[in-house]
mmCIF file of C-alpha atoms in Angstrom:
data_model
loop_
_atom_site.group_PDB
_atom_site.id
_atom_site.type_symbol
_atom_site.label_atom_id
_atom_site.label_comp_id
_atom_site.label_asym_id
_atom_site.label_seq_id
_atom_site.Cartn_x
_atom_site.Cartn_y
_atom_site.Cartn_z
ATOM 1 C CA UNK A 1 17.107 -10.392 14.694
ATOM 2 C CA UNK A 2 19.488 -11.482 17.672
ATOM 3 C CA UNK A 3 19.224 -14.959 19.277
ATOM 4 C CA UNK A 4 21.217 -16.296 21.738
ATOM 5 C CA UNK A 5 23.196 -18.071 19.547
ATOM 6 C CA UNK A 6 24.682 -14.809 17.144
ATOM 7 C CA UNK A 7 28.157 -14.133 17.961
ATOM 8 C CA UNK A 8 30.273 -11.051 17.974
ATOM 9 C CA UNK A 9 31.369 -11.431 14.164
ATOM 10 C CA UNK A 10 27.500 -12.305 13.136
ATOM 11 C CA UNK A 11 26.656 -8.866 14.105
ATOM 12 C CA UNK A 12 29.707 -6.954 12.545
ATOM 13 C CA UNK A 13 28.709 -8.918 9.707
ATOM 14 C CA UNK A 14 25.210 -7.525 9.924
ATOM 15 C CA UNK A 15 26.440 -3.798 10.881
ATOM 16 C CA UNK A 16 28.328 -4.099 7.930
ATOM 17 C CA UNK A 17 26.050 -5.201 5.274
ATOM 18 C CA UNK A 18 23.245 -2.699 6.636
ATOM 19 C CA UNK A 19 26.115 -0.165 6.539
ATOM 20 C CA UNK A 20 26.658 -1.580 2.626
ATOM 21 C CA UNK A 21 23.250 -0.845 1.836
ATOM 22 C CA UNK A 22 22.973 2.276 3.131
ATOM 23 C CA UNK A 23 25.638 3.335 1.098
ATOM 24 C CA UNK A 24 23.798 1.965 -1.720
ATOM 25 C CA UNK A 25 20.509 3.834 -1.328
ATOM 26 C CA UNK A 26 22.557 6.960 -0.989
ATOM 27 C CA UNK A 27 23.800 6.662 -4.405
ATOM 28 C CA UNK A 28 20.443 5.474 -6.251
ATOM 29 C CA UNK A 29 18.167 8.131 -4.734
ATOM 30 C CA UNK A 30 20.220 10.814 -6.333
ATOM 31 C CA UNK A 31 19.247 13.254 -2.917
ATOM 32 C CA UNK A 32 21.446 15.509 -1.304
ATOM 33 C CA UNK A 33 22.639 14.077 2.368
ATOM 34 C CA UNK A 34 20.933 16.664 4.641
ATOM 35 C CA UNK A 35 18.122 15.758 2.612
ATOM 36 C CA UNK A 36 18.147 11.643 3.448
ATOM 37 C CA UNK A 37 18.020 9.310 6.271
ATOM 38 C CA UNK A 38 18.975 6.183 6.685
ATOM 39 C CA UNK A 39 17.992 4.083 9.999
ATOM 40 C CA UNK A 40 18.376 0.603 10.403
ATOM 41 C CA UNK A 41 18.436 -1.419 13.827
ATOM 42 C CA UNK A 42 19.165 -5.153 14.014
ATOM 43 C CA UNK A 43 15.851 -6.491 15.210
ATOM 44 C CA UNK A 44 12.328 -7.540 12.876
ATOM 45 C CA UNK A 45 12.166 -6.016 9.747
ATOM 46 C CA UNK A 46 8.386 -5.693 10.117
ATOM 47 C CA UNK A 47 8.755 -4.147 13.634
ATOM 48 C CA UNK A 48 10.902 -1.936 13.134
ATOM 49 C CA UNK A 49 9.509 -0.281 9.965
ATOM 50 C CA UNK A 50 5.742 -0.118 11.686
ATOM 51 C CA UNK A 51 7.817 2.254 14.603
ATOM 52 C CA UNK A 52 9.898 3.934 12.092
ATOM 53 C CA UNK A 53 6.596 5.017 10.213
ATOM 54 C CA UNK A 54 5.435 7.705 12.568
ATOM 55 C CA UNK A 55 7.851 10.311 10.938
ATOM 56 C CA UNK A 56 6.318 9.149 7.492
ATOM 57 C CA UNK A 57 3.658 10.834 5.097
ATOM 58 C CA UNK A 58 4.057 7.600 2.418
ATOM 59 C CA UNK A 59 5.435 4.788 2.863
ATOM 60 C CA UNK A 60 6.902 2.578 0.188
ATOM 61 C CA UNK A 61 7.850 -1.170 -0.322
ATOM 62 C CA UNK A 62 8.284 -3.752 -2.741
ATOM 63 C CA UNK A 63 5.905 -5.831 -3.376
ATOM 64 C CA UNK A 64 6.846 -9.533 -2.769
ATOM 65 C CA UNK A 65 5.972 -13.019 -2.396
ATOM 66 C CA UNK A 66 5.192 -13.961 1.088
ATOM 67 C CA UNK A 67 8.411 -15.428 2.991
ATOM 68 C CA UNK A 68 8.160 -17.659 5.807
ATOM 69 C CA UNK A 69 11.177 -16.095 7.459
ATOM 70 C CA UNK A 70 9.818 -12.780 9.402
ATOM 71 C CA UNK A 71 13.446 -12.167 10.963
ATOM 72 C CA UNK A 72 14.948 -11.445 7.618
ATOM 73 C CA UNK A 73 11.912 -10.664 5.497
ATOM 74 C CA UNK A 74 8.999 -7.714 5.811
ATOM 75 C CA UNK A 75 5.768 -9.004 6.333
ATOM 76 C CA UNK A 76 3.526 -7.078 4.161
ATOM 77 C CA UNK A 77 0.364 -7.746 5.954
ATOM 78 C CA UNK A 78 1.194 -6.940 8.840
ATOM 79 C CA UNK A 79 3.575 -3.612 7.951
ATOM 80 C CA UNK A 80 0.087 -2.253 6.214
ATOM 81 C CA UNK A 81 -2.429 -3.463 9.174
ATOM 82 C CA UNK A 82 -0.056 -2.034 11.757
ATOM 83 C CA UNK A 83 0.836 1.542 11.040
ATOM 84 C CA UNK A 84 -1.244 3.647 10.635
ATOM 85 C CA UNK A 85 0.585 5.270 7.425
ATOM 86 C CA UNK A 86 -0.466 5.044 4.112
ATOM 87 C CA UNK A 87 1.540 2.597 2.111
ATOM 88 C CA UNK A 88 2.629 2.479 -2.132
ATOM 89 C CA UNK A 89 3.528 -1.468 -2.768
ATOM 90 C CA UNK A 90 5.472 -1.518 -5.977
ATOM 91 C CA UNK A 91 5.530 -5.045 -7.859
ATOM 92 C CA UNK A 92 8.683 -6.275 -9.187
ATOM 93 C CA UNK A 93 9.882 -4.442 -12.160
ATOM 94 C CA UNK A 94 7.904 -1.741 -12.031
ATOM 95 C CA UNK A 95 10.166 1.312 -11.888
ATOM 96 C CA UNK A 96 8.377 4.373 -12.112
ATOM 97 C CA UNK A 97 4.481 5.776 -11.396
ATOM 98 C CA UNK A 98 3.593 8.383 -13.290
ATOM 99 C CA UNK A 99 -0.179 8.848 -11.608
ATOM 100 C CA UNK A 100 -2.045 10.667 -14.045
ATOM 101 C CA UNK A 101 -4.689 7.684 -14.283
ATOM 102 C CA UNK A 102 -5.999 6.171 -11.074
ATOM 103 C CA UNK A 103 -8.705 3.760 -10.246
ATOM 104 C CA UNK A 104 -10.353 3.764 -6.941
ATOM 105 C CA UNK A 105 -11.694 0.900 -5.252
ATOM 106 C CA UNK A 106 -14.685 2.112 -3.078
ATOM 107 C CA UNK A 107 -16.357 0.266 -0.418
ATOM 108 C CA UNK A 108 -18.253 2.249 2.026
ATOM 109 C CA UNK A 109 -16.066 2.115 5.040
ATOM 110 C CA UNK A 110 -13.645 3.679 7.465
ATOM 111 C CA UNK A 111 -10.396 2.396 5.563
ATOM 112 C CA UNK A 112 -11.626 3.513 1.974
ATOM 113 C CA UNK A 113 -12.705 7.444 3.364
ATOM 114 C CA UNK A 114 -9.189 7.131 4.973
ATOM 115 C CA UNK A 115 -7.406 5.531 2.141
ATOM 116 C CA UNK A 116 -9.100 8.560 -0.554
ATOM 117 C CA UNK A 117 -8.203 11.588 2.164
ATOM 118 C CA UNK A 118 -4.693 9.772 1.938
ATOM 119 C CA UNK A 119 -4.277 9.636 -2.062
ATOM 120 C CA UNK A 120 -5.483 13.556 -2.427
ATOM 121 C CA UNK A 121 -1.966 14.626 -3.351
ATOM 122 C CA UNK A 122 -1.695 11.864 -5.753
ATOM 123 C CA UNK A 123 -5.427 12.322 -7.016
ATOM 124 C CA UNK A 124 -5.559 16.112 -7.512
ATOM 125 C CA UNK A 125 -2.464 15.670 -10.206
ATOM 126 C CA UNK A 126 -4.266 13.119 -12.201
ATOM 127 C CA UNK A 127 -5.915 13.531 -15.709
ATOM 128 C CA UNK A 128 -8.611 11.132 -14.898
ATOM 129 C CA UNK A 129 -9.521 9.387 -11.639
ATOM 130 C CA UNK A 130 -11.946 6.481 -11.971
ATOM 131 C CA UNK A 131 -14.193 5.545 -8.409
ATOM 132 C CA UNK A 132 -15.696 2.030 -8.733
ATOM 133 C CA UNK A 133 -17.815 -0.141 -6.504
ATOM 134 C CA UNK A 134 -19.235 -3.545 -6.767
ATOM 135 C CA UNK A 135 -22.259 -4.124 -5.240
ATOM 136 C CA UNK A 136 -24.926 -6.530 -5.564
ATOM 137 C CA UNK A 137 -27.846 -6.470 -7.544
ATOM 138 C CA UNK A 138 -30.133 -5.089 -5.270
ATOM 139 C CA UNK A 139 -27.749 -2.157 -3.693
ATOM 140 C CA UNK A 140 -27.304 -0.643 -7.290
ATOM 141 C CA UNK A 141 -29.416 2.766 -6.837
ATOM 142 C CA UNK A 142 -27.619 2.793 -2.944
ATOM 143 C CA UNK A 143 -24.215 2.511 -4.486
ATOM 144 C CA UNK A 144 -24.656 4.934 -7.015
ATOM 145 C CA UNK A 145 -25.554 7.398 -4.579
ATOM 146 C CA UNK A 146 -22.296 6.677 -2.403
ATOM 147 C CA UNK A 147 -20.251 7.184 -5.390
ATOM 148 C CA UNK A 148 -21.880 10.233 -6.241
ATOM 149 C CA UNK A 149 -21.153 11.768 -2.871
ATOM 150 C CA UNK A 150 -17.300 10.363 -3.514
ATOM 151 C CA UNK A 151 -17.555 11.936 -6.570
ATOM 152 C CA UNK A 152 -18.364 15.242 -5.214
ATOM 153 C CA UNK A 153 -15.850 15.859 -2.660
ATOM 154 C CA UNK A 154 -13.393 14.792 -4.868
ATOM 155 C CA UNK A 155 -14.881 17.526 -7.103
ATOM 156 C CA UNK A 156 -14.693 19.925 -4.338
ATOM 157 C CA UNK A 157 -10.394 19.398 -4.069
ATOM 158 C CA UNK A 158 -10.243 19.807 -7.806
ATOM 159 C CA UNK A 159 -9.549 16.006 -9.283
ATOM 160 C CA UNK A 160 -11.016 15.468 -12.440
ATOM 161 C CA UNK A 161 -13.514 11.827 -11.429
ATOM 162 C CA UNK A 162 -15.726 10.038 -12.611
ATOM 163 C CA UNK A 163 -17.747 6.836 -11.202
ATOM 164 C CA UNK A 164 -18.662 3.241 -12.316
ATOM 165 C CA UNK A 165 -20.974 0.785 -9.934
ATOM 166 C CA UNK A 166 -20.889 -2.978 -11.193
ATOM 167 C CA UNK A 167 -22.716 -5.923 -9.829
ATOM 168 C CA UNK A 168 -20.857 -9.011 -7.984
ATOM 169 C CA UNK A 169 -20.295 -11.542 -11.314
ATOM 170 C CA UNK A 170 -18.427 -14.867 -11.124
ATOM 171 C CA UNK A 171 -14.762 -13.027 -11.636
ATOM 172 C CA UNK A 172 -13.391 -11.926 -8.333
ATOM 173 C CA UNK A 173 -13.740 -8.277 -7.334
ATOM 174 C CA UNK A 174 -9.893 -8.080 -7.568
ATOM 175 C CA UNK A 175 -9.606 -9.453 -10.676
ATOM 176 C CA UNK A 176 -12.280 -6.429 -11.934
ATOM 177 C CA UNK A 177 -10.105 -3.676 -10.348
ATOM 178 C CA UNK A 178 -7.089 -4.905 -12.154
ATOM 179 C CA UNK A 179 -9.198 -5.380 -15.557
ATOM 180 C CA UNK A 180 -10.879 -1.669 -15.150
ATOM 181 C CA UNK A 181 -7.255 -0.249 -14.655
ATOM 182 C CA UNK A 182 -5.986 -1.495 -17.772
ATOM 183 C CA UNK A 183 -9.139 -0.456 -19.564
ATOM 184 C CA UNK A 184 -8.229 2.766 -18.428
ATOM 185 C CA UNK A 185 -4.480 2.788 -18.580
ATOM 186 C CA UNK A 186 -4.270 3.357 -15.341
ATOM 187 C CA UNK A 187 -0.882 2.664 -13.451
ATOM 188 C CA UNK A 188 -2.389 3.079 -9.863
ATOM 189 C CA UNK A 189 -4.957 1.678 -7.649
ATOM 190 C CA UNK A 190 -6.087 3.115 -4.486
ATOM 191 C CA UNK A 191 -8.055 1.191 -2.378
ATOM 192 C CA UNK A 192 -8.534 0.719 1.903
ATOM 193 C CA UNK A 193 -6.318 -2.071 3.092
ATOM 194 C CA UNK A 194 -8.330 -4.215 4.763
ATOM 195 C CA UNK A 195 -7.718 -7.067 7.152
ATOM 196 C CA UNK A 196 -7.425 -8.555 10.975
ATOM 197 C CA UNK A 197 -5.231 -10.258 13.357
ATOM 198 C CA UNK A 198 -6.503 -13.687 14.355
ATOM 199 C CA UNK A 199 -4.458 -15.635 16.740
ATOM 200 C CA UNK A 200 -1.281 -13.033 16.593
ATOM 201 C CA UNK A 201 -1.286 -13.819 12.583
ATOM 202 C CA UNK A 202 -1.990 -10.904 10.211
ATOM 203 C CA UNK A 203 -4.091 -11.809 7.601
ATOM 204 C CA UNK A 204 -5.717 -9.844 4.811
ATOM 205 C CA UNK A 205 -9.210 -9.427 3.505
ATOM 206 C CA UNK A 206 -10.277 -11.101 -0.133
ATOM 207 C CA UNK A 207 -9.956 -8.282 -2.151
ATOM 208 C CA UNK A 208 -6.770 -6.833 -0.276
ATOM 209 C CA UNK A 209 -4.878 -10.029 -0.874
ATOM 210 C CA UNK A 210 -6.201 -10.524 -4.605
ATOM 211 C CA UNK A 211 -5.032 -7.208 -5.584
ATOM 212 C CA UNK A 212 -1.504 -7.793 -3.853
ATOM 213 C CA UNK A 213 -1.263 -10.881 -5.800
ATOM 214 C CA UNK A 214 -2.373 -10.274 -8.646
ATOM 215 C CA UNK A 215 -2.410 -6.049 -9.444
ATOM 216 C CA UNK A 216 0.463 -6.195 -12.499
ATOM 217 C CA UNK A 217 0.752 -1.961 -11.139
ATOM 218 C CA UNK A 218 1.058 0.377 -7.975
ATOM 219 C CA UNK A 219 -1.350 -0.195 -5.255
ATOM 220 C CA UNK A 220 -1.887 2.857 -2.333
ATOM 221 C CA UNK A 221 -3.712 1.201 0.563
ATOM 222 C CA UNK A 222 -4.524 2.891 3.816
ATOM 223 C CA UNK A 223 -5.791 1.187 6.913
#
């Protein structure tokens, strides 16, 4: 980000060390040049990747703790709530996603169809795909019909599902996502991402910021 007060050598210190890492994510992908791009601009990290994701089908980012400093630091949130893209956040340490066990979180909404129609190419290649809802007591008979209907166009484009509705306990819906994917050995969670902007400031929904803090594996989220 440029404020008044950068001088001439700030920025060929920041052309350089973009330049630096460029270099570097040349070497790790392993991908032939006319195959790669690398863009960078010196303005908001968060900004600039919600523009640079209309030539995107996925996009992908680290998972992190949130920083205070949006100048130097994506801002999760607001990448996922802004563009329109579906988006992999990989925790630290996690370095590969094999996929062939996936847990969907279902709630009957806009961002979860979306978030599903997103994760087909994913979903289609798993062994097992597992659709859950929570729902209260009383919605039990409704929510098993939803998931059947999720369960049959899935069907329809081949992935191999099947569908679990629990009731609302005391342990946070997150916290039952996460617990279900290890139950199932599952190494992805696909889910809608959802949240608002109140005031300018991007803020998440309960269960979309449990599972980014807590979710030990890949999360797909599409809003």
């Amino acid at each position: 980000m440029i404020i008044e007060q950068t001088t001439e050598d700030d920025i060929k210190r920041m052309r350089a060390d973009l330049a630096a890492k460029g270099e570097w994510f040349g070497k790790i992908t392993g991908r032939e040049r006319h195959k790669l791009e690398w863009r960078w601009a010196l303005e908001s990290p968060t900004a600039f990747l919600a523009e640079q994701a209309r030539a995107a089908d996925l996009v992908v980012f680290k998972r992190r703790k949130a920083q205070s400093d949006n100048f130097h630091y994506l801002d999760s949130a607001e990448a996922i709530l802004r563009m329109g893209r579906p988006t992999l956040s990989v925790p630290e340490g996690v370095t590969g996603l094999s996929a062939d066990r996936i847990v969907v979180g279902w709630k009957d909404t806009r961002e979860a169809r979306l978030a599903i129609r997103d994760a087909l190419p994913f979903l289609t290649r798993a062994s097992k795909v597992t659709v859950a809802e929570i729902c209260t007591s009383d919605e039990q008979d409704a929510a098993t019909r939803r998931l059947r209907d999720v369960a049959s166009y899935l069907e329809r484009h081949s992935v191999n599902c099947q569908f679990d509705v629990r009731v609302h306990t005391a342990e946070p819906d997150a916290g039952y996502l996460v617990r279900l994917a290890k139950s199932e050995g599952a190494d992805l969670i696909v889910t809608g991402g959802y949240g608002h902007s109140r005031l300018g400031e991007w803020m998440f929904g309960g269960m979309t910021r449990g599972l980014l803090q807590q979710a030990p594996i890949c999360l797909l989220m599409s809003h």
